[in-house]
Amino acid sequence: MSIETMNDTITAVQGVEVGHWTSDDHGTGLTVLVLPEPNVAAAEIRGAAPGSRETALLRPEMRVHQIQALVFTGGSAFGLAAVDGVVRELAADGRGHPTRNGPVPIVPAAVIYDLDRPSGFRPGAEEGAHAYRNRSADPVPTGRIGAGRGATTSQWRGPQAVRPSGLGSALIEMGGVRVGALAVVNAVGDVFTLGGRALTGGEPYPGPPASAIGTGTNTTLVAVATEGRLERVDLIRMCIRSQDAVAACVRPAHTRYDGDAVFAISCGSAEPDHDALGEAAFVATARAIEAAVRSPRSPGSNQLEGPV
């Protein structure tokens, strides 16, 4: 494996752009991934309490295979309103699934729960439109930005153990084909490197959980994009390998109380080694999760925020 670009984030995948809306005042935000066309998208959800939109379209048997954008947002189910702004902007740009009455943008979305703050503010359509308009192919900043602004980890050990997390991204190149990952880590569990080193404290083998695990307010969201040409069935295998990385790095993961989800997009024409791309997705996801918890800073902040 080698990374041969100065941009070691998901936007190094040709045509992928990322935009954010972040509010330090309200402690929440959202992130939009705008995708090149043609593409094929898939998803796999392993958490038992997801908040999502348009994910049914990403199943193997569905007819529409292409999406225009993907949204990760804070605000729990309320935050899904942010997608309306992204859809509006895409339609204005003439992008979407063709119909006799014009293009209909297809924008799947997933949420994290970050409502434990005084303002009660949730991202909406205007915030979604802002993130879309401010998209860029520049390297993705990490930490408490976009959908990662209100993210935390380690709730399974009780309120005293909770610490801030955020958003991370990483890139792996294997066989000349890039695979990028973006992760929003709002995990009930603790986070570890693939080698097993603790990044947020806690034991590598979780014991009996504190009552906090039952609050249903934790989710790790991952997007994986590749320049390799894959069909939806093959993308689902990539999702599974990415979910393996979530399970390796977040302990516990895929619980009854979270919405852990992975989205995968093929947006290139390179002929891939399918097995190699799966392993690249595994490592890229792990590195994105690590980046999310290594740099949980607010934009403009020089200090790591303490426990919340």
Backbone as numpy.savetxt, mean C-alpha at the origin, in Angstrom:
# Nx Ny Nz CAx CAy CAz Cx Cy Cz
20.19 -10.49 -7.35 19.35 -9.30 -7.35 20.22 -8.06 -7.35
19.79 -7.08 -8.09 20.52 -5.83 -8.08 19.58 -4.69 -8.35
19.88 -3.57 -7.79 19.14 -2.34 -8.05 20.07 -1.41 -8.80
19.72 -1.09 -10.04 20.62 -0.34 -10.89 20.02 1.02 -11.25
19.42 1.66 -10.32 18.83 2.97 -10.56 18.90 3.78 -9.28
18.99 5.09 -9.42 19.02 5.95 -8.25 17.65 6.00 -7.58
16.59 5.72 -8.33 15.25 5.65 -7.76 14.99 4.22 -7.32
15.01 3.98 -6.03 14.82 2.63 -5.52 13.43 2.47 -4.92
12.44 3.14 -5.54 11.05 3.04 -5.09 10.17 2.62 -6.26
8.89 2.46 -5.99 7.97 1.90 -6.98 7.86 2.76 -8.23
8.14 4.05 -8.15 8.03 4.91 -9.33 9.15 4.70 -10.33
10.14 3.85 -10.01 11.14 3.47 -11.00 10.55 2.50 -12.02
9.42 1.88 -11.71 8.70 1.07 -12.69 8.10 2.01 -13.73
8.40 1.79 -14.98 8.06 2.73 -16.04 6.57 3.07 -16.06
6.27 4.37 -15.98 4.90 4.84 -16.09 4.14 4.98 -14.79
4.68 4.46 -13.70 3.99 4.55 -12.41 4.27 5.90 -11.77
3.21 6.58 -11.35 3.33 7.85 -10.64 2.60 7.75 -9.30
3.09 8.47 -8.31 2.51 8.43 -6.96 2.28 9.86 -6.49
1.10 10.09 -5.93 0.78 11.39 -5.34 0.24 11.22 -3.93
0.44 12.23 -3.10 -0.01 12.17 -1.71 -0.80 13.42 -1.34
-1.71 13.24 -0.41 -2.24 14.35 0.37 -1.99 13.99 1.82
-1.37 14.91 2.57 -0.99 14.65 3.96 -1.42 15.82 4.82
-2.01 15.53 5.97 -2.36 16.58 6.92 -1.73 16.27 8.27
-0.73 17.08 8.65 -0.18 16.96 9.99 -1.18 17.44 11.04
-2.00 18.43 10.68 -2.99 18.95 11.63 -4.00 17.89 12.01
-4.42 17.10 11.03 -5.46 16.09 11.29 -4.89 14.69 11.47
-3.60 14.50 11.23 -2.98 13.20 11.45 -3.49 12.10 10.53
-3.74 12.45 9.27 -4.22 11.46 8.32 -3.75 11.85 6.93
-4.06 11.02 5.94 -3.65 11.31 4.58 -4.08 10.22 3.63
-3.68 10.36 2.38 -3.99 9.36 1.36 -2.91 9.36 0.30
-2.82 8.25 -0.41 -1.81 8.06 -1.44 -2.49 7.48 -2.68
-2.15 8.04 -3.83 -2.69 7.60 -5.11 -1.56 7.09 -5.98
-1.73 5.88 -6.51 -0.82 5.36 -7.53 -1.53 5.45 -8.86
-0.99 6.23 -9.78 -1.56 6.38 -11.11 -0.74 5.52 -12.06
-1.44 4.72 -12.89 -0.78 3.63 -13.60 -0.81 3.82 -15.11
0.23 3.35 -15.78 0.24 3.41 -17.24 -0.72 2.37 -17.82
-1.09 2.58 -19.05 -1.94 1.62 -19.75 -1.25 1.19 -21.03
-1.45 -0.08 -21.44 -2.32 -1.08 -20.82 -1.70 -1.66 -19.56
-2.55 -2.23 -18.72 -2.09 -2.93 -17.54 -3.07 -4.03 -17.18
-2.65 -4.89 -16.28 -3.51 -5.92 -15.71 -3.33 -5.85 -14.20
-4.42 -5.93 -13.45 -4.35 -5.79 -12.00 -5.03 -6.97 -11.31
-4.55 -7.28 -10.12 -5.12 -8.34 -9.29 -4.97 -7.95 -7.83
-5.64 -8.68 -6.96 -5.55 -8.41 -5.53 -5.77 -9.68 -4.75
-5.21 -9.72 -3.55 -5.49 -10.79 -2.59 -5.62 -10.18 -1.21
-6.72 -10.46 -0.55 -7.00 -9.92 0.78 -6.99 -11.07 1.78
-6.14 -10.96 2.79 -6.04 -12.02 3.80 -6.53 -11.58 5.17
-6.58 -10.28 5.42 -7.19 -9.83 6.66 -8.69 -10.05 6.63
-9.28 -10.27 7.80 -10.71 -10.60 7.86 -11.60 -9.39 8.02
-11.02 -8.16 8.09 -11.84 -6.96 8.29 -11.38 -5.85 7.36
-11.44 -6.07 6.02 -10.95 -5.05 5.10 -11.97 -3.94 4.87
-11.46 -2.76 4.53 -12.29 -1.68 4.01 -11.80 -1.40 2.60
-12.66 -1.57 1.60 -12.17 -1.54 0.23 -13.24 -1.12 -0.75
-12.80 -0.87 -1.99 -13.68 -0.48 -3.08 -13.16 -1.12 -4.37
-14.06 -1.62 -5.19 -13.77 -2.17 -6.52 -12.85 -3.40 -6.50
-12.68 -4.03 -5.35 -11.79 -5.19 -5.33 -12.42 -6.42 -5.99
-13.75 -6.49 -6.06 -14.39 -7.63 -6.72 -14.00 -7.70 -8.20
-13.73 -6.54 -8.82 -13.34 -6.51 -10.23 -11.99 -7.17 -10.47
-11.20 -7.35 -9.41 -9.84 -7.85 -9.57 -9.74 -9.36 -9.43
-10.87 -10.02 -9.31 -10.87 -11.48 -9.24 -10.59 -12.07 -10.62
-10.06 -13.30 -10.70 -9.62 -13.86 -11.99 -10.72 -13.95 -13.03
-11.96 -14.22 -12.61 -13.02 -14.46 -13.58 -13.68 -13.20 -14.11
-13.27 -12.03 -13.60 -13.92 -10.79 -14.01 -13.39 -10.30 -15.35
-14.26 -9.59 -16.11 -13.96 -9.20 -17.48 -13.00 -8.03 -17.57
-13.16 -7.03 -16.69 -12.31 -5.84 -16.74 -11.00 -6.13 -16.03
-9.90 -6.08 -16.76 -8.60 -6.41 -16.20 -7.74 -5.19 -15.92
-8.10 -4.04 -16.47 -7.26 -2.86 -16.40 -7.83 -1.83 -15.44
-6.92 -1.19 -14.68 -7.33 -0.11 -13.79 -6.53 1.14 -14.15
-7.06 2.28 -13.74 -6.36 3.53 -14.01 -5.54 4.02 -12.82
-5.97 3.70 -11.64 -5.28 4.16 -10.44 -5.63 3.25 -9.27
-4.90 3.41 -8.19 -5.12 2.67 -6.95 -4.97 3.66 -5.81
-5.89 3.60 -4.84 -5.88 4.54 -3.73 -5.73 3.79 -2.42
-4.78 4.22 -1.59 -4.69 3.82 -0.19 -5.00 5.07 0.64
-5.87 4.94 1.61 -6.29 6.13 2.35 -6.52 5.85 3.82
-6.30 6.90 4.62 -6.74 6.87 6.00 -8.22 7.19 6.06
-8.75 7.24 7.29 -10.15 7.59 7.47 -11.09 6.42 7.53
-10.56 5.20 7.55 -11.38 4.00 7.56 -12.37 4.05 6.40
-13.56 3.49 6.56 -14.53 3.45 5.45 -14.90 4.84 4.97
-14.86 5.84 5.87 -15.15 7.21 5.45 -14.17 7.68 4.37
-12.92 7.23 4.48 -11.89 7.68 3.57 -12.08 7.22 2.13
-12.95 6.23 1.92 -13.21 5.79 0.56 -13.81 6.90 -0.30
-14.36 7.92 0.34 -14.89 9.06 -0.41 -13.80 9.77 -1.21
-12.54 9.61 -0.79 -11.44 10.24 -1.51 -11.34 9.72 -2.94
-11.78 8.50 -3.16 -11.70 7.91 -4.50 -12.53 8.71 -5.49
-13.62 9.30 -5.02 -14.48 10.07 -5.92 -13.70 11.19 -6.60
-12.81 11.84 -5.86 -12.02 12.91 -6.44 -11.04 12.41 -7.48
-10.45 11.24 -7.24 -9.52 10.65 -8.20 -10.27 10.25 -9.47
-11.44 9.65 -9.30 -12.26 9.26 -10.46 -12.63 10.49 -11.28
-13.01 11.57 -10.61 -13.38 12.80 -11.30 -12.22 13.35 -12.13
-11.03 13.35 -11.55 -9.87 13.87 -12.25 -9.48 12.99 -13.43
-9.55 11.68 -13.25 -9.24 10.77 -14.35 -10.22 10.94 -15.50
-11.50 11.08 -15.16 -12.50 11.28 -16.20 -12.24 12.57 -16.97
-11.85 13.61 -16.26 -11.53 14.88 -16.92 -10.34 14.74 -17.85
-9.45 13.80 -17.54 -8.29 13.55 -18.39 -8.61 12.54 -19.50
-9.86 12.09 -19.57 -10.27 11.16 -20.62 -9.83 9.73 -20.40
-9.57 9.36 -19.15 -9.08 8.02 -18.84 -10.16 7.20 -18.16
-10.24 5.92 -18.53 -11.20 5.04 -17.91 -11.58 3.89 -18.83
-12.39 2.99 -18.30 -12.91 1.88 -19.10 -13.88 2.43 -20.14
-13.70 2.10 -21.41 -14.55 2.69 -22.44 -16.00 2.20 -22.36
-16.93 3.14 -22.42 -18.35 2.83 -22.51 -18.97 3.76 -23.57
-20.20 3.48 -23.96 -20.84 4.29 -25.00 -21.09 5.73 -24.54
-21.02 5.97 -23.24 -21.21 7.31 -22.70 -19.91 7.91 -22.16
-18.80 7.40 -22.66 -17.53 7.95 -22.23 -16.80 7.03 -21.26
-15.53 7.34 -20.98 -14.72 6.49 -20.10 -15.19 6.52 -18.65
-15.14 5.35 -18.01 -15.48 5.21 -16.59 -14.21 4.76 -15.87
-13.57 5.63 -15.10 -12.33 5.24 -14.42 -12.56 4.10 -13.42
-11.62 3.16 -13.44 -11.64 2.03 -12.52 -10.53 2.26 -11.49
-10.92 2.50 -10.24 -9.97 2.88 -9.20 -10.25 2.05 -7.94
-9.63 0.90 -7.81 -9.73 0.16 -6.55 -9.10 0.95 -5.41
-9.53 0.63 -4.20 -9.03 1.36 -3.03 -9.10 0.48 -1.80
-8.26 0.81 -0.82 -8.29 0.14 0.47 -7.91 1.16 1.54
-8.39 0.92 2.76 -8.26 1.91 3.82 -7.49 1.35 5.01
-6.95 2.29 5.80 -6.50 1.96 7.14 -7.36 2.74 8.13
-7.40 2.26 9.35 -8.11 2.94 10.43 -7.13 3.83 11.17
-7.41 5.14 11.12 -6.56 6.10 11.84 -7.43 7.17 12.49
-8.58 6.77 13.01 -9.56 7.71 13.54 -9.33 8.08 15.00
-8.28 7.55 15.62 -8.02 7.83 17.03 -7.30 9.16 17.20
-7.99 10.23 16.85 -7.41 11.58 16.94 -8.54 12.58 17.17
-8.24 13.70 17.79 -9.30 14.62 18.22 -10.12 15.22 17.09
-9.51 15.53 15.93 -10.22 16.29 14.91 -11.35 15.51 14.26
-11.19 14.18 14.15 -12.20 13.37 13.49 -12.27 13.58 11.98
-11.30 14.30 11.41 -11.32 14.60 9.98 -11.00 13.34 9.17
-11.69 13.17 8.03 -11.41 12.05 7.13 -11.16 12.58 5.72
-10.21 12.02 4.98 -9.99 12.45 3.60 -11.25 12.25 2.76
-11.50 13.20 1.86 -12.65 13.14 0.97 -12.25 13.40 -0.46
-13.25 13.73 -1.29 -13.01 13.87 -2.73 -11.99 14.95 -3.06
-12.03 16.08 -2.37 -11.08 17.15 -2.67 -9.66 16.73 -2.35
-9.49 16.00 -1.27 -8.15 15.52 -0.91 -7.66 14.49 -1.93
-8.58 13.63 -2.40 -8.20 12.66 -3.43 -7.78 13.35 -4.72
-8.53 14.38 -5.12 -8.19 15.13 -6.33 -6.83 15.81 -6.17
-6.56 16.34 -4.97 -5.28 16.99 -4.70 -4.13 15.99 -4.88
-4.27 14.80 -4.33 -3.21 13.80 -4.44 -2.99 13.41 -5.90
-4.07 13.27 -6.66 -3.94 12.93 -8.08 -3.20 14.02 -8.84
-3.57 15.26 -8.61 -2.96 16.37 -9.34 -1.49 16.55 -8.97
-1.10 16.09 -7.80 0.27 16.25 -7.33 1.10 14.97 -7.49
0.67 14.11 -8.37 1.41 12.86 -8.61 2.73 13.15 -9.30
3.67 12.22 -9.15 5.01 12.41 -9.68 5.68 11.06 -9.88
6.62 11.02 -10.81 7.46 9.84 -10.99 8.75 9.95 -10.20
8.87 10.97 -9.35 10.04 11.11 -8.49 10.08 9.98 -7.47
11.24 9.73 -6.84 11.29 8.72 -5.79 10.25 9.00 -4.70
9.62 7.96 -4.20 8.55 8.11 -3.22 9.15 8.40 -1.85
8.77 9.50 -1.20 9.25 9.74 0.16 8.64 8.72 1.11
9.37 8.40 2.17 8.90 7.40 3.13 8.60 8.06 4.47
7.88 7.32 5.30 7.56 7.81 6.63 6.11 8.22 6.75
5.87 9.25 7.58 4.49 9.64 7.91 3.99 10.64 6.86
3.72 10.08 5.69 3.26 10.87 4.55 2.13 10.11 3.88
1.21 10.83 3.25 0.11 10.19 2.55 -0.68 9.27 3.46
-1.03 8.11 2.95 -1.83 7.16 3.73 -1.12 6.66 4.97
0.20 6.85 5.04 0.94 6.42 6.21 0.98 7.41 7.35
0.37 8.59 7.17 0.49 9.65 8.17 -0.01 9.24 9.55
-1.11 8.53 9.61 -1.65 8.15 10.91 -1.42 6.70 11.29
-0.49 6.03 10.60 -0.27 4.61 10.83 0.52 4.35 12.10
0.25 3.21 12.73 0.97 2.77 13.93 1.21 1.27 13.84
2.03 0.76 14.76 2.26 -0.68 14.87 2.15 -1.10 16.33
2.18 -2.42 16.52 2.41 -3.05 17.84 1.23 -2.98 18.80
0.02 -2.77 18.29 -1.13 -2.71 19.19 -1.41 -4.03 19.90
-0.93 -5.12 19.36 -1.23 -6.41 19.97 -0.65 -6.52 21.38
0.37 -5.70 21.68 0.97 -5.72 23.02 0.35 -4.70 23.97
-0.70 -4.03 23.54 -1.38 -3.08 24.42 -1.02 -1.64 24.11
-1.78 -0.68 24.65 -1.60 0.74 24.30 -0.20 1.27 24.59
0.46 0.76 25.63 1.77 1.30 25.99 2.84 0.95 24.97
2.59 -0.05 24.13 3.58 -0.49 23.16 3.42 0.15 21.80
2.32 0.84 21.55 2.03 1.38 20.23 3.06 2.42 19.83
3.54 2.35 18.58 4.51 3.32 18.10 4.15 3.73 16.68
4.59 4.92 16.26 4.24 5.39 14.92 4.91 4.59 13.83
4.24 4.47 12.72 4.77 3.80 11.55 4.61 4.75 10.36
4.34 4.22 9.17 4.19 5.11 8.03 4.09 4.36 6.72
4.63 4.98 5.67 4.59 4.46 4.31 6.02 4.21 3.85
6.23 3.11 3.16 7.55 2.80 2.63 7.46 2.28 1.21
8.58 2.34 0.50 8.62 1.82 -0.86 10.00 1.26 -1.14
10.05 0.31 -2.08 11.32 -0.32 -2.43 11.24 -0.86 -3.84
12.39 -1.15 -4.41 12.50 -1.65 -5.78 13.52 -2.76 -5.84
13.19 -3.82 -6.57 14.12 -4.90 -6.86 14.15 -5.09 -8.37
15.34 -5.28 -8.92 15.47 -5.63 -10.33 16.06 -7.01 -10.44
15.38 -7.88 -11.18 15.84 -9.25 -11.33 15.69 -9.66 -12.79
16.76 -10.11 -13.39 16.70 -10.50 -14.78 16.34 -9.36 -15.71
16.70 -8.14 -15.32 16.41 -6.98 -16.15 15.00 -6.47 -16.06
14.18 -7.04 -15.15 12.78 -6.62 -14.98 12.62 -6.04 -13.58
12.04 -4.86 -13.50 11.84 -4.20 -12.21 10.54 -4.64 -11.56
10.60 -4.75 -10.23 9.42 -4.96 -9.39 9.51 -3.94 -8.25
8.50 -3.10 -8.13 8.45 -2.12 -7.07 7.32 -2.41 -6.10
7.52 -2.04 -4.85 6.49 -2.23 -3.83 6.29 -0.95 -3.04
5.07 -0.70 -2.65 4.72 0.40 -1.75 3.85 -0.18 -0.65
4.20 0.13 0.61 3.48 -0.44 1.75 3.06 0.64 2.73
1.84 0.53 3.21 1.34 1.35 4.32 1.16 0.40 5.49
1.95 0.62 6.55 2.04 -0.35 7.63 1.32 0.18 8.86
0.08 -0.21 9.00 -0.74 0.14 10.17 -1.06 -1.17 10.89
-0.01 -1.82 11.36 -0.09 -3.23 11.74 -0.47 -3.42 13.21
-1.31 -4.41 13.47 -1.58 -4.79 14.85 -0.35 -5.45 15.46
0.49 -6.06 14.63 1.66 -6.76 15.11 2.91 -5.90 15.17
4.00 -6.53 15.58 5.31 -5.90 15.52 5.95 -6.19 14.17
6.96 -5.40 13.82 7.59 -5.50 12.52 9.03 -5.96 12.68
9.43 -6.90 11.79 10.75 -7.50 11.81 11.35 -7.46 10.41
12.67 -7.48 10.32 13.31 -7.66 9.03 13.13 -9.12 8.60
13.43 -9.40 7.32 13.36 -10.79 6.87 14.31 -11.68 7.66
15.39 -11.10 8.18 16.32 -11.87 8.99 15.89 -12.07 10.42
14.74 -11.49 10.79 14.18 -11.69 12.12 14.55 -10.64 13.15
15.22 -9.56 12.73 15.58 -8.51 13.69 14.40 -7.61 13.96
14.11 -7.35 15.23 12.97 -6.55 15.62 13.19 -5.09 15.26
12.19 -4.47 14.64 12.25 -3.05 14.30 11.33 -2.22 15.18
10.37 -2.84 15.82 9.42 -2.10 16.67 9.34 -2.68 18.07
10.26 -3.55 18.43 10.17 -4.23 19.72 9.32 -5.48 19.59
9.06 -6.11 20.71 8.25 -7.32 20.70 9.05 -8.57 20.43
8.42 -9.70 20.66 9.05 -11.00 20.48 8.71 -11.54 19.09
9.64 -12.32 18.50 9.37 -12.86 17.17 8.25 -13.89 17.14
7.94 -14.47 18.32 6.85 -15.43 18.38 5.78 -14.86 19.31
4.74 -14.21 18.74 3.75 -13.54 19.58 3.09 -14.49 20.57
2.92 -14.00 21.78 2.23 -14.76 22.81 0.77 -14.38 22.85
0.11 -14.65 23.98 -1.30 -14.26 24.10 -1.46 -12.76 23.90
-2.36 -12.33 23.02 -2.49 -10.91 22.71 -3.14 -10.13 23.83
-2.81 -8.84 23.88 -3.56 -7.94 24.74 -4.93 -7.71 24.13
-5.84 -7.14 24.90 -7.20 -6.94 24.40 -7.25 -5.99 23.22
-6.18 -5.21 23.01 -6.18 -4.24 21.91 -6.31 -4.89 20.55
-5.95 -6.18 20.45 -6.02 -6.83 19.15 -7.46 -6.94 18.65
-8.40 -6.87 19.56 -9.79 -7.03 19.19 -10.47 -5.76 18.73
-9.73 -4.69 18.56 -10.39 -3.44 18.19 -10.69 -3.34 16.70
-10.11 -4.20 15.87 -10.40 -4.19 14.45 -9.92 -2.94 13.75
-8.78 -2.42 14.15 -8.35 -1.12 13.62 -6.95 -1.17 13.02
-6.56 -2.28 12.43 -5.19 -2.43 11.96 -5.14 -3.09 10.59
-4.26 -2.59 9.74 -4.17 -3.09 8.37 -2.81 -2.77 7.77
-2.24 -3.71 7.03 -1.08 -3.46 6.19 -1.52 -3.55 4.74
-1.28 -2.48 3.98 -1.66 -2.42 2.57 -0.40 -2.39 1.72
-0.39 -3.18 0.64 0.78 -3.25 -0.23 0.33 -3.17 -1.68
1.06 -2.40 -2.47 0.93 -2.40 -3.93 2.25 -2.85 -4.52
2.18 -3.78 -5.46 3.37 -4.28 -6.16 3.15 -4.04 -7.65
4.11 -3.40 -8.30 4.00 -3.13 -9.74 5.24 -3.66 -10.44
5.05 -4.19 -11.64 6.17 -4.74 -12.39 6.07 -4.39 -13.86
7.23 -4.32 -14.51 7.31 -4.14 -15.95 7.20 -5.46 -16.69
7.14 -6.57 -15.94 6.95 -7.87 -16.57 5.52 -8.06 -17.04
5.34 -8.75 -18.15 4.01 -8.99 -18.69 3.41 -10.25 -18.06
2.38 -10.05 -17.27 1.75 -11.15 -16.54 0.24 -11.11 -16.74
-0.37 -12.29 -16.79 -1.83 -12.38 -16.77 -2.30 -12.32 -15.32
-3.60 -12.17 -15.15 -4.13 -12.00 -13.79 -3.83 -13.19 -12.90
-3.95 -14.39 -13.42 -3.66 -15.58 -12.60 -2.22 -15.54 -12.10
-1.29 -15.13 -12.97 0.11 -15.04 -12.55 0.31 -13.92 -11.53
-0.44 -12.82 -11.69 -0.35 -11.73 -10.73 -0.83 -12.16 -9.35
-1.82 -13.02 -9.32 -2.29 -13.50 -8.02 -1.19 -14.30 -7.32
-0.42 -15.05 -8.08 0.73 -15.74 -7.47 1.73 -14.72 -6.91
1.90 -13.60 -7.61 2.77 -12.54 -7.11 2.20 -11.95 -5.83
0.88 -11.75 -5.79 0.24 -11.26 -4.56 0.50 -12.20 -3.40
0.41 -13.49 -3.66 0.62 -14.48 -2.60 2.04 -14.38 -2.07
3.00 -14.23 -2.97 4.39 -14.13 -2.51 4.60 -12.84 -1.72
3.94 -11.77 -2.14 4.02 -10.53 -1.37 3.38 -10.70 0.00
2.25 -11.40 0.05 1.61 -11.66 1.34 2.51 -12.51 2.24
3.30 -13.39 1.62 4.27 -14.16 2.42 5.24 -13.22 3.14
5.64 -12.16 2.45 6.55 -11.19 3.07 5.85 -10.44 4.20
4.57 -10.11 4.02 3.81 -9.48 5.11 3.81 -10.38 6.33
3.55 -11.67 6.11 3.51 -12.62 7.23 4.87 -12.79 7.88
5.94 -12.72 7.09 7.29 -12.86 7.64 7.71 -11.65 8.45
7.27 -10.47 8.03 7.76 -9.23 8.64 6.81 -8.66 9.69
5.54 -8.97 9.62 4.56 -8.45 10.57 4.01 -9.62 11.38
4.20 -9.58 12.70 3.83 -10.71 13.55 3.06 -10.21 14.77
1.78 -10.59 14.87 1.00 -11.40 13.93 0.47 -10.58 12.76
0.16 -11.26 11.67 -0.46 -10.65 10.49 -1.68 -11.49 10.12
-2.50 -10.95 9.22 -3.65 -11.67 8.67 -4.58 -12.17 9.78
-4.86 -11.31 10.73 -5.70 -11.71 11.86 -7.18 -11.49 11.54
-8.01 -11.87 12.47 -9.45 -11.64 12.33 -9.81 -10.16 12.39
-8.86 -9.33 12.82 -9.19 -7.94 13.14 -8.57 -6.93 12.17
-7.87 -7.40 11.13 -7.22 -6.45 10.23 -7.72 -6.62 8.81
-7.24 -5.75 7.93 -7.64 -5.78 6.52 -6.47 -5.97 5.59
-5.46 -6.74 6.00 -4.24 -6.90 5.21 -4.56 -7.26 3.76
-4.03 -6.47 2.82 -4.35 -6.65 1.41 -3.14 -6.32 0.55
-2.98 -7.06 -0.55 -1.94 -6.80 -1.54 -2.59 -6.65 -2.91
-2.17 -5.62 -3.64 -2.58 -5.38 -5.02 -1.35 -5.52 -5.90
-1.50 -6.16 -7.05 -0.38 -6.32 -7.98 -0.81 -5.85 -9.36
0.10 -5.15 -10.03 -0.19 -4.59 -11.36 0.95 -4.91 -12.30
0.62 -5.51 -13.45 1.55 -5.69 -14.54 1.35 -4.55 -15.51
2.39 -3.73 -15.70 2.24 -2.55 -16.56 3.42 -2.42 -17.51
3.86 -3.57 -18.05 4.96 -3.55 -18.99 4.85 -4.71 -19.95
5.82 -4.82 -20.85 5.79 -5.85 -21.89 6.98 -6.79 -21.82
7.82 -6.65 -20.80 9.00 -7.50 -20.70 8.59 -8.95 -20.43
9.26 -9.87 -21.10 9.00 -11.29 -20.88 9.69 -11.71 -19.59
8.93 -12.11 -18.58 9.53 -12.37 -17.27 9.79 -13.84 -17.00
10.65 -14.08 -16.04 10.73 -15.36 -15.35 9.76 -15.25 -14.18
8.65 -15.97 -14.26 7.58 -15.80 -13.28 8.06 -16.07 -11.86
8.86 -17.11 -11.69 9.34 -17.44 -10.35 10.27 -16.35 -9.82
11.11 -15.80 -10.70 12.01 -14.73 -10.28 11.22 -13.50 -9.86
10.16 -13.17 -10.60 9.35 -12.01 -10.23 8.67 -12.22 -8.89
8.25 -13.44 -8.62 7.65 -13.72 -7.31 8.62 -13.47 -6.18
9.87 -13.90 -6.37 10.86 -13.66 -5.33 11.22 -12.19 -5.21
11.24 -11.49 -6.34 11.49 -10.06 -6.29 10.37 -9.35 -5.54
9.12 -9.77 -5.76 7.99 -9.17 -5.04 8.10 -9.43 -3.55
8.56 -10.62 -3.18 8.74 -10.98 -1.77 9.74 -10.04 -1.10
10.90 -9.84 -1.73 11.93 -9.00 -1.13 11.54 -7.53 -1.17
10.96 -7.08 -2.29 10.56 -5.67 -2.38 9.51 -5.32 -1.34
8.56 -6.22 -1.12 7.54 -5.98 -0.10 8.17 -5.88 1.28
9.07 -6.79 1.59 9.73 -6.77 2.90 10.51 -5.47 3.10
11.20 -5.03 2.07 11.98 -3.80 2.20 11.09 -2.57 2.31
9.95 -2.60 1.62 9.01 -1.48 1.74 8.43 -1.41 3.15
8.10 -2.55 3.73 7.59 -2.59 5.10 8.65 -2.07 6.06
9.89 -2.49 5.86 10.98 -2.02 6.71 11.15 -0.52 6.59
11.10 0.02 5.36 11.24 1.46 5.16 10.13 2.24 5.85
8.94 1.66 5.89 7.80 2.34 6.51 8.00 2.56 8.00
8.65 1.63 8.67 8.82 1.76 10.12 10.17 2.34 10.51
11.11 2.38 9.57 12.42 2.96 9.88 12.40 4.47 9.84
11.47 5.06 9.10 11.49 6.52 8.95 10.12 7.13 9.20
9.50 6.85 10.36 8.18 7.44 10.62 8.28 8.89 11.06
8.57 9.78 10.12 8.67 11.20 10.40 7.57 11.94 9.66
7.12 13.01 10.22 6.24 13.91 9.50 7.06 14.70 8.49
6.44 15.12 7.37 7.18 15.94 6.42 7.76 17.17 7.11
9.06 17.40 6.91 9.72 18.56 7.51 10.26 18.32 8.90
9.96 17.13 9.48 10.42 16.86 10.82 11.82 16.25 10.79
12.62 16.57 11.77 13.96 15.99 11.88 14.03 14.92 12.97
12.95 14.74 13.70 12.98 13.84 14.84 12.02 12.69 14.65
12.48 11.51 15.06 11.57 10.36 15.10 10.54 10.61 16.18
9.28 10.41 15.81 8.21 10.65 16.78 8.19 9.52 17.81
7.86 9.85 19.02 7.83 8.86 20.08 6.54 8.08 20.08
6.34 7.18 21.05 5.13 6.41 21.14 3.90 7.30 21.18
2.82 6.79 20.58 1.58 7.57 20.54 0.56 6.96 21.48
